[in-house]
């Protein structure tokens, strides 16, 4: 079973995404900001992180850079999921090595398809 960490400071999004993924058979854990996320990533070594951009203490771009810059975690897939929907935001996520980007509000099936596609990429390697 694939392990996914969902990181969002908005409890509604956190619970919605977590439920969607749990109902799809994934093992889900959560964090409410970037600092909690980094602790969870180091301890749990998830396969994939669904990551909000705008969060207190440490934003999603900072988390992404830290994960992708560390030899022990750089393999973890990151799907950014944010209300920031401008081309600049998506490009900035790519420059920070995010593997995919989904804008909020999202269609549940779109987010799920993106996550499953990223998990398939892991299994191909």
mmCIF file of C-alpha atoms in Angstrom, residues 4 16-26 28 48 50 79 81 100 102 106-120:
data_model
loop_
_atom_site.group_PDB
_atom_site.id
_atom_site.type_symbol
_atom_site.label_atom_id
_atom_site.label_comp_id
_atom_site.label_asym_id
_atom_site.label_seq_id
_atom_site.Cartn_x
_atom_site.Cartn_y
_atom_site.Cartn_z
ATOM 1 C CA UNK A 4 0.778 9.559 1.165
ATOM 2 C CA UNK A 16 -11.351 16.237 2.071
ATOM 3 C CA UNK A 17 -8.100 15.151 0.421
ATOM 4 C CA UNK A 18 -7.320 12.639 3.185
ATOM 5 C CA UNK A 19 -10.743 11.012 2.882
ATOM 6 C CA UNK A 20 -10.520 10.863 -0.907
ATOM 7 C CA UNK A 21 -7.149 9.110 -0.750
ATOM 8 C CA UNK A 22 -8.069 6.781 2.133
ATOM 9 C CA UNK A 23 -11.228 5.732 0.287
ATOM 10 C CA UNK A 24 -8.999 4.913 -2.698
ATOM 11 C CA UNK A 25 -6.960 2.458 -0.664
ATOM 12 C CA UNK A 26 -3.957 4.629 0.157
ATOM 13 C CA UNK A 28 -2.709 8.567 4.557
ATOM 14 C CA UNK A 48 4.169 10.929 -2.144
ATOM 15 C CA UNK A 50 0.256 16.360 -1.476
ATOM 16 C CA UNK A 79 2.045 17.021 -5.929
ATOM 17 C CA UNK A 81 -2.213 21.478 -4.572
ATOM 18 C CA UNK A 100 2.841 17.784 -10.483
ATOM 19 C CA UNK A 102 -3.219 20.754 -9.204
ATOM 20 C CA UNK A 106 -9.998 20.719 -7.697
ATOM 21 C CA UNK A 107 -12.143 17.993 -9.153
ATOM 22 C CA UNK A 108 -11.660 14.954 -6.892
ATOM 23 C CA UNK A 109 -11.092 12.615 -9.830
ATOM 24 C CA UNK A 110 -8.483 14.969 -11.311
ATOM 25 C CA UNK A 111 -6.494 15.077 -8.075
ATOM 26 C CA UNK A 112 -6.800 11.326 -7.601
ATOM 27 C CA UNK A 113 -5.706 10.633 -11.198
ATOM 28 C CA UNK A 114 -2.688 12.911 -10.770
ATOM 29 C CA UNK A 115 -1.667 11.153 -7.549
ATOM 30 C CA UNK A 116 -2.152 7.671 -8.974
ATOM 31 C CA UNK A 117 -0.113 8.644 -12.043
ATOM 32 C CA UNK A 118 2.735 9.844 -9.827
ATOM 33 C CA UNK A 119 2.596 6.629 -7.802
ATOM 34 C CA UNK A 120 2.799 4.607 -11.041
#
